[in-house]
PDB file of C-alpha atoms in Angstrom:
ATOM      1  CA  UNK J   1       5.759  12.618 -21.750  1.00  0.00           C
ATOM      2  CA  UNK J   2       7.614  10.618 -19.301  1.00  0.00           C
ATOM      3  CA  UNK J   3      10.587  10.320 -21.719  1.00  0.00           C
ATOM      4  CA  UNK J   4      10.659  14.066 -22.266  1.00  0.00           C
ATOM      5  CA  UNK J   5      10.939  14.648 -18.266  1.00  0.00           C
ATOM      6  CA  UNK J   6      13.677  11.964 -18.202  1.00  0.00           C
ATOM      7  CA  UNK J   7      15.419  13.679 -21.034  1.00  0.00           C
ATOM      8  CA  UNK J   8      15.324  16.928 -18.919  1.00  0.00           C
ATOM      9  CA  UNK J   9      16.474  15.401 -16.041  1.00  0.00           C
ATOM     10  CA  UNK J  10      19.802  14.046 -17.815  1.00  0.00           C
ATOM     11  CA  UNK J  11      20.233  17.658 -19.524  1.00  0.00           C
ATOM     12  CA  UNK J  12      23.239  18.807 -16.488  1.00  0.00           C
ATOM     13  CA  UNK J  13      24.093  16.019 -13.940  1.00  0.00           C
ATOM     14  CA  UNK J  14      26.475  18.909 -12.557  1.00  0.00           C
ATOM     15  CA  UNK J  15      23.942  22.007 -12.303  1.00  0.00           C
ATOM     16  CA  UNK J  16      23.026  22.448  -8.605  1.00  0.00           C
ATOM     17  CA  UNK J  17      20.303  24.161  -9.534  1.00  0.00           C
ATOM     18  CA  UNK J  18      18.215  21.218 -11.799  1.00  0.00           C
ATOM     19  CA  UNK J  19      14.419  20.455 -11.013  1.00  0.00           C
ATOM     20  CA  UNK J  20      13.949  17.096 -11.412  1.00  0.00           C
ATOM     21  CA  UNK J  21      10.521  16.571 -11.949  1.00  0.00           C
ATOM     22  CA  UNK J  22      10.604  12.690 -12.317  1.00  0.00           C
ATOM     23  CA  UNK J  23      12.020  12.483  -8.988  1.00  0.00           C
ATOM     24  CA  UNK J  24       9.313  14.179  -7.066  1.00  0.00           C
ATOM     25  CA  UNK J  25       6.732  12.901  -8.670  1.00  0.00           C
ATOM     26  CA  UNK J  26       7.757   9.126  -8.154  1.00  0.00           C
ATOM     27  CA  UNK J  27       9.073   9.284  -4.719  1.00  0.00           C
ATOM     28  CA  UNK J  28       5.448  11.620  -3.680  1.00  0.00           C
ATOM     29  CA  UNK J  29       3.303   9.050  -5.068  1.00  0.00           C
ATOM     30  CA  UNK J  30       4.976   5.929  -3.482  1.00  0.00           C
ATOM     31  CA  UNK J  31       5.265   7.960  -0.430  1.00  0.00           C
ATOM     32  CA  UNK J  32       1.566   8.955  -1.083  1.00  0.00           C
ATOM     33  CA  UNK J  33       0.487   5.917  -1.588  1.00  0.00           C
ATOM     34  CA  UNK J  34       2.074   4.504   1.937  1.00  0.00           C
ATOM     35  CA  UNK J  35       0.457   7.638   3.456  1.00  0.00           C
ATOM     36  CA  UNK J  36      -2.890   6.714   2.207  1.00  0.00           C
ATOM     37  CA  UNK J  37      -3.172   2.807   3.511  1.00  0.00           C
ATOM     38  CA  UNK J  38      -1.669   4.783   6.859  1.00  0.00           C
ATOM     39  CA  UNK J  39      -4.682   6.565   7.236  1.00  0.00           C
ATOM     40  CA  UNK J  40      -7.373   4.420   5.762  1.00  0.00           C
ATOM     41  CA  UNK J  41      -6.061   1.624   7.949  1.00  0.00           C
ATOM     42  CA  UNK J  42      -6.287   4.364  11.095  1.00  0.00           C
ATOM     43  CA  UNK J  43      -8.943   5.769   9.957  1.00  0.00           C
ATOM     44  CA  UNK J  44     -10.586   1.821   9.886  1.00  0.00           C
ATOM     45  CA  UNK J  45      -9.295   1.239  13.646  1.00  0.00           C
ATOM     46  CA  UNK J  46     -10.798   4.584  14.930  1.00  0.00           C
ATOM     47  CA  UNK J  47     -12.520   6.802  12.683  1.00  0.00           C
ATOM     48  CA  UNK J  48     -12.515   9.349  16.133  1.00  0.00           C
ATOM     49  CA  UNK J  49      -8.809   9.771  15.913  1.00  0.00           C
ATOM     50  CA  UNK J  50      -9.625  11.711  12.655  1.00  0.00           C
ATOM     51  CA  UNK J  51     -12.509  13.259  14.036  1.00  0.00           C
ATOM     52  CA  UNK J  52     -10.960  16.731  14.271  1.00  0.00           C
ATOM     53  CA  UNK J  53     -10.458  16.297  10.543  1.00  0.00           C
ATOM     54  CA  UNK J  54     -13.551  16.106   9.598  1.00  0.00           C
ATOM     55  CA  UNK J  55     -16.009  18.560   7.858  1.00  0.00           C
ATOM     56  CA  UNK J  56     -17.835  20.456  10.777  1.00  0.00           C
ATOM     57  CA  UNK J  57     -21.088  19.088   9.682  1.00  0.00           C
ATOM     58  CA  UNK J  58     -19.861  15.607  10.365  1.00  0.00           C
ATOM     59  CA  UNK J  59     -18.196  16.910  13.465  1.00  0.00           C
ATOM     60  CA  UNK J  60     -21.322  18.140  14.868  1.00  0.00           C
ATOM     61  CA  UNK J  61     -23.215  14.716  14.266  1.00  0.00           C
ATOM     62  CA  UNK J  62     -20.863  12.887  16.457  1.00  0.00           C
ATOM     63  CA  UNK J  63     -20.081  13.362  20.169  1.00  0.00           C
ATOM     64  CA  UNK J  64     -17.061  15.120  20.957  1.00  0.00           C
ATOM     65  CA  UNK J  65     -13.462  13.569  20.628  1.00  0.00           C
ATOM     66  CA  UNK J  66     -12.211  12.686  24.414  1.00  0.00           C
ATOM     67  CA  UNK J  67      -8.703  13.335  25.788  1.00  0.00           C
ATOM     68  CA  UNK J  68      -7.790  10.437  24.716  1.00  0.00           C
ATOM     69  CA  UNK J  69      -9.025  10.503  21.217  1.00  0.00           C
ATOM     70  CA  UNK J  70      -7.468  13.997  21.014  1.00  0.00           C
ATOM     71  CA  UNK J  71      -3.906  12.322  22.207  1.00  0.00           C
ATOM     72  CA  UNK J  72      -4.370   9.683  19.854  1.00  0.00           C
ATOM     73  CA  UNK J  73      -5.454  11.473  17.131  1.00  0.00           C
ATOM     74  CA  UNK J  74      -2.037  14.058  17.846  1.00  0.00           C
ATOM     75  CA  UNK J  75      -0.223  10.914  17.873  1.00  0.00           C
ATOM     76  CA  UNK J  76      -1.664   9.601  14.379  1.00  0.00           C
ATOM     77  CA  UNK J  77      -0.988  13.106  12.704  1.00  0.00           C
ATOM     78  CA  UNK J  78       2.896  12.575  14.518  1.00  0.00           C
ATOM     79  CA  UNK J  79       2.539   9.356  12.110  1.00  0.00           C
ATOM     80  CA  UNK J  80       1.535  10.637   9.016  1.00  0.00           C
ATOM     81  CA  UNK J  81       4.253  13.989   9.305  1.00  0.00           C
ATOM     82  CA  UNK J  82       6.977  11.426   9.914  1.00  0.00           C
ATOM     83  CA  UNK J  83       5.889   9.559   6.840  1.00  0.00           C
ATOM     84  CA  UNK J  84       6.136  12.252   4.712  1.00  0.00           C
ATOM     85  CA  UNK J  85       9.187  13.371   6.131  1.00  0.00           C
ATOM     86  CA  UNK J  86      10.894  10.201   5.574  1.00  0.00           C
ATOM     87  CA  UNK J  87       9.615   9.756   1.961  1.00  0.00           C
ATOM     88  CA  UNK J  88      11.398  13.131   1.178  1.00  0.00           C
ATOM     89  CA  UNK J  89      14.539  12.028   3.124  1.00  0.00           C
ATOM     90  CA  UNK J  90      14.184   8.672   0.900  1.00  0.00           C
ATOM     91  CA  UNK J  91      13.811  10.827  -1.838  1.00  0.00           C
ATOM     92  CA  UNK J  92      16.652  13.126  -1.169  1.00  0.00           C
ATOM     93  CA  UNK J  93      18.827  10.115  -0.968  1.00  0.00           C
ATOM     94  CA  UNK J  94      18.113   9.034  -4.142  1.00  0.00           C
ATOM     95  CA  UNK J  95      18.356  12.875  -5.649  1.00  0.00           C
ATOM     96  CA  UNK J  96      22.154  12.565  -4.259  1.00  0.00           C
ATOM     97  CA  UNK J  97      22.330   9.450  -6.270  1.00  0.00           C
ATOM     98  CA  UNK J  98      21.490  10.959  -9.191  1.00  0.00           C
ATOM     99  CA  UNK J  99      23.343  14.118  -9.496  1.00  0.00           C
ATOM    100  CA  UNK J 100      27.291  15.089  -8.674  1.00  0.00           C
ATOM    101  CA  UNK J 101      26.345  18.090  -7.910  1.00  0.00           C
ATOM    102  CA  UNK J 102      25.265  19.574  -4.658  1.00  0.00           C
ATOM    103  CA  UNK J 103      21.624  21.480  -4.395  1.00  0.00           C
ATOM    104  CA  UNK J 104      21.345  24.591  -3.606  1.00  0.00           C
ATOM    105  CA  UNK J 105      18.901  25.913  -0.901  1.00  0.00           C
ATOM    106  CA  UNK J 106      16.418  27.183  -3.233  1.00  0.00           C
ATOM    107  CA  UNK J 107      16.686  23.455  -5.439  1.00  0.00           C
ATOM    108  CA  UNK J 108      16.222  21.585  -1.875  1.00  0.00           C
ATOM    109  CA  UNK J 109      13.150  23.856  -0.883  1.00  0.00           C
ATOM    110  CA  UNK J 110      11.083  23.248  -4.004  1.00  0.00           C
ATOM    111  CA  UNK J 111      12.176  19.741  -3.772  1.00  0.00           C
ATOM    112  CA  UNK J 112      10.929  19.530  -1.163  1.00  0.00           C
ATOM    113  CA  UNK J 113       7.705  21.924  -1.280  1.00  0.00           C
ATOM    114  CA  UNK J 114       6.915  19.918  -4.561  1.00  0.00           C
ATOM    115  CA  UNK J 115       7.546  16.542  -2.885  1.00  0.00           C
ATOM    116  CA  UNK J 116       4.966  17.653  -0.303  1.00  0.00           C
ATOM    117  CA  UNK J 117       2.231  18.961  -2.822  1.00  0.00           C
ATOM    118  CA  UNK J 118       2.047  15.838  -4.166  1.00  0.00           C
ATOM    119  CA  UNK J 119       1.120  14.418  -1.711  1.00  0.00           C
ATOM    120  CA  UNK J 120      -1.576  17.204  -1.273  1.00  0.00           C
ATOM    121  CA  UNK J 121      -2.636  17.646  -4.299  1.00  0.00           C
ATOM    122  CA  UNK J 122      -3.142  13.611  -4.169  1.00  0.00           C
ATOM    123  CA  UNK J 123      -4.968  14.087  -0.552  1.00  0.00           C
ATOM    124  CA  UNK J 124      -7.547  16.335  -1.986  1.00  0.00           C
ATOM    125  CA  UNK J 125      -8.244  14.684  -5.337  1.00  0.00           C
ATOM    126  CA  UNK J 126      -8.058  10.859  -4.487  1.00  0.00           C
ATOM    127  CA  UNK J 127      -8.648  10.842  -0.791  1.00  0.00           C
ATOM    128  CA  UNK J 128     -10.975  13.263   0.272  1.00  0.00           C
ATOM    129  CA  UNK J 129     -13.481  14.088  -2.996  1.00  0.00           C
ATOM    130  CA  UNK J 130     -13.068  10.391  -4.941  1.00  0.00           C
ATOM    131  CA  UNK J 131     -13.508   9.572  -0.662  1.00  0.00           C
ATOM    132  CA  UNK J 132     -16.416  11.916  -1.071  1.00  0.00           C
ATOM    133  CA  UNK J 133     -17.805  10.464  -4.004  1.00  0.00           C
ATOM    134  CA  UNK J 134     -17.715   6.994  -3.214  1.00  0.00           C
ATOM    135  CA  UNK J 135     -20.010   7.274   0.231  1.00  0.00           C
ATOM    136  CA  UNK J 136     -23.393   6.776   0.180  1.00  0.00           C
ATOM    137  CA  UNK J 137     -24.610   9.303   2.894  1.00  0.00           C
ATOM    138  CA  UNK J 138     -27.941   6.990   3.329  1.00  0.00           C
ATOM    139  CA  UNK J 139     -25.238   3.947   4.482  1.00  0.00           C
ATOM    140  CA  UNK J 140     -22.424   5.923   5.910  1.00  0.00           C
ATOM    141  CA  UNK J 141     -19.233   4.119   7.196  1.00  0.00           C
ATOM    142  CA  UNK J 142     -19.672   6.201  10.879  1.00  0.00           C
ATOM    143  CA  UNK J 143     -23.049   5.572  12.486  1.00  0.00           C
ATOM    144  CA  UNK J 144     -24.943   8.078  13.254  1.00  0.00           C
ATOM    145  CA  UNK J 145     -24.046  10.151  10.083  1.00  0.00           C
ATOM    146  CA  UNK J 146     -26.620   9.353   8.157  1.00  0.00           C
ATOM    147  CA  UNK J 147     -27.506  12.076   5.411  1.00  0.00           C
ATOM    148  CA  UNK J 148     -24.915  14.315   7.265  1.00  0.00           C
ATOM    149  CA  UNK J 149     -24.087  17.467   4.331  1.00  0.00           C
ATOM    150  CA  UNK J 150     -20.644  16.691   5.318  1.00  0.00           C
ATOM    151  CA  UNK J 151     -20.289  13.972   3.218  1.00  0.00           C
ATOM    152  CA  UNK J 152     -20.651  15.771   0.000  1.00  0.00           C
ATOM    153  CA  UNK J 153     -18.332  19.323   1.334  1.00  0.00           C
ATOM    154  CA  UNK J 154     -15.858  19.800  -1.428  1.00  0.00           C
ATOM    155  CA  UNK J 155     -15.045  23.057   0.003  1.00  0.00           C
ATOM    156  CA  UNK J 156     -13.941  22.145   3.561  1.00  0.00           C
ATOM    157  CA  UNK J 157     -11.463  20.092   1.525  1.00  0.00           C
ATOM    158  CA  UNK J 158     -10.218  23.068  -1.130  1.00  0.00           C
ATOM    159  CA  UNK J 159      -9.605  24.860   1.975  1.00  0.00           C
ATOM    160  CA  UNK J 160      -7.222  22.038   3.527  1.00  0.00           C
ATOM    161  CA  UNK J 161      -5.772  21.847   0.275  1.00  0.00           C
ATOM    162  CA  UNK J 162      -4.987  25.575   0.115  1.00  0.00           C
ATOM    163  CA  UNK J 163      -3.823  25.244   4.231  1.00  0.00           C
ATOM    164  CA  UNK J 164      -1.509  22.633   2.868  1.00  0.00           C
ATOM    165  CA  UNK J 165       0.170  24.839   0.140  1.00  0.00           C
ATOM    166  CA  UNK J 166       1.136  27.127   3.243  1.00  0.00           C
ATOM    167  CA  UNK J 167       2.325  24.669   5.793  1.00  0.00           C
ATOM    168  CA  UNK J 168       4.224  23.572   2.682  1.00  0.00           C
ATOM    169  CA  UNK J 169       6.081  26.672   1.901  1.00  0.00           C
ATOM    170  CA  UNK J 170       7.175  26.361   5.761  1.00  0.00           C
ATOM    171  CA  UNK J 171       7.556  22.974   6.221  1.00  0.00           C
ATOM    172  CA  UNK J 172       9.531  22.175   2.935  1.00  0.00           C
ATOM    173  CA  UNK J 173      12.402  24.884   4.822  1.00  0.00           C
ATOM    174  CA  UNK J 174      13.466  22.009   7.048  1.00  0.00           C
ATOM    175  CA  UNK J 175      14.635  19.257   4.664  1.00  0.00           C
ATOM    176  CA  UNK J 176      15.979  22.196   2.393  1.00  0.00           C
ATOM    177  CA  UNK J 177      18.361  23.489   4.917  1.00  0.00           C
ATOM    178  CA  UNK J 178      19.030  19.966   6.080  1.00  0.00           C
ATOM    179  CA  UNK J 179      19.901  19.093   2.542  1.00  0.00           C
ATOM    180  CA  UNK J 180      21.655  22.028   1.252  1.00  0.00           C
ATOM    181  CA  UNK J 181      24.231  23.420   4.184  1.00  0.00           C
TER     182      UNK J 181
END
């Protein structure tokens, strides 16, 4: 399979209007995986910064964020954008590297709107439900959250998923113009 992608890839090093599938998928896993040991780690220091996060049965288990959890918690999401954001830079650079050609605006944008659903896609599947999975609601990792229905709500998480294919389509307009004017 991988060979067949590659083989794609090396079709038209000229066409500015190429897909190349290999690239996204490499540079939004590395990128995904940096993203992930960003937020476990966080999410290890102060599970509150998250709080606002969380599935509202959780949410209503726990005593309201404070200011400054809210700040911080703004602060962490900063964090994770600007990871993302420099991944796809990264991975831009490394696009120019590999083709002569220019991209167009439309070649940039699902660059970069598939750069960034990899990383959701990966955020639904390996974070939150194999996340989901893996807790025992009986011996929760935040006290007080014992048995809490939150632990098991797949949907909460299909919705963020879905939310992230529309911030997405808006966000991925940034690097795309960036990139391609």
């Amino acid at each position: 399979m991988l060979s067949i992608i590659l083989k794609v890839e090396n079709i038209d090093s000229h066409s500015t209007h190429m897909l190349y599938p290999y690239r996204v998928l490499v540079d939004g896993c590395i990128t995904s995986l940096i993203l992930t040991v960003y937020i476990l780690t966080t999410l290890r220091w102060n599970y509150r910064w998250w709080l606002a996060d969380f599935p509202p049965a959780l949410q209503a288990s726990l005593p309201p964020q404070t200011t400054s959890e809210k700040q911080r918690g703004c602060l962490i999401g900063i964090g994770a954008f600007a990871i993302i954001l420099l991944g796809m830079a990264v991975s831009f650079i490394l696009l120019a590297h590999q083709t002569t050609a220019g991209l167009t605006f439309f070649s940039a944008w699902l660059h970069a709107f598939l750069f960034f659903q990899v990383f959701n896609i990966w955020d639904l599947l390996v974070i939150d439900w194999i996340g989901c999975l893996f807790i025992d609601p009986s011996n929760p990792p935040i006290p007080g959250t014992e048995y809490s229905p939150g632990y098991r709500d797949y949907f909460f998480h299909v919705i963020g998923f879905l939310k992230g294919i529309v911030i997405g389509l808006f966000v991925s307009l940034l690097p795309a113009i960036a990139v391609s004017f």
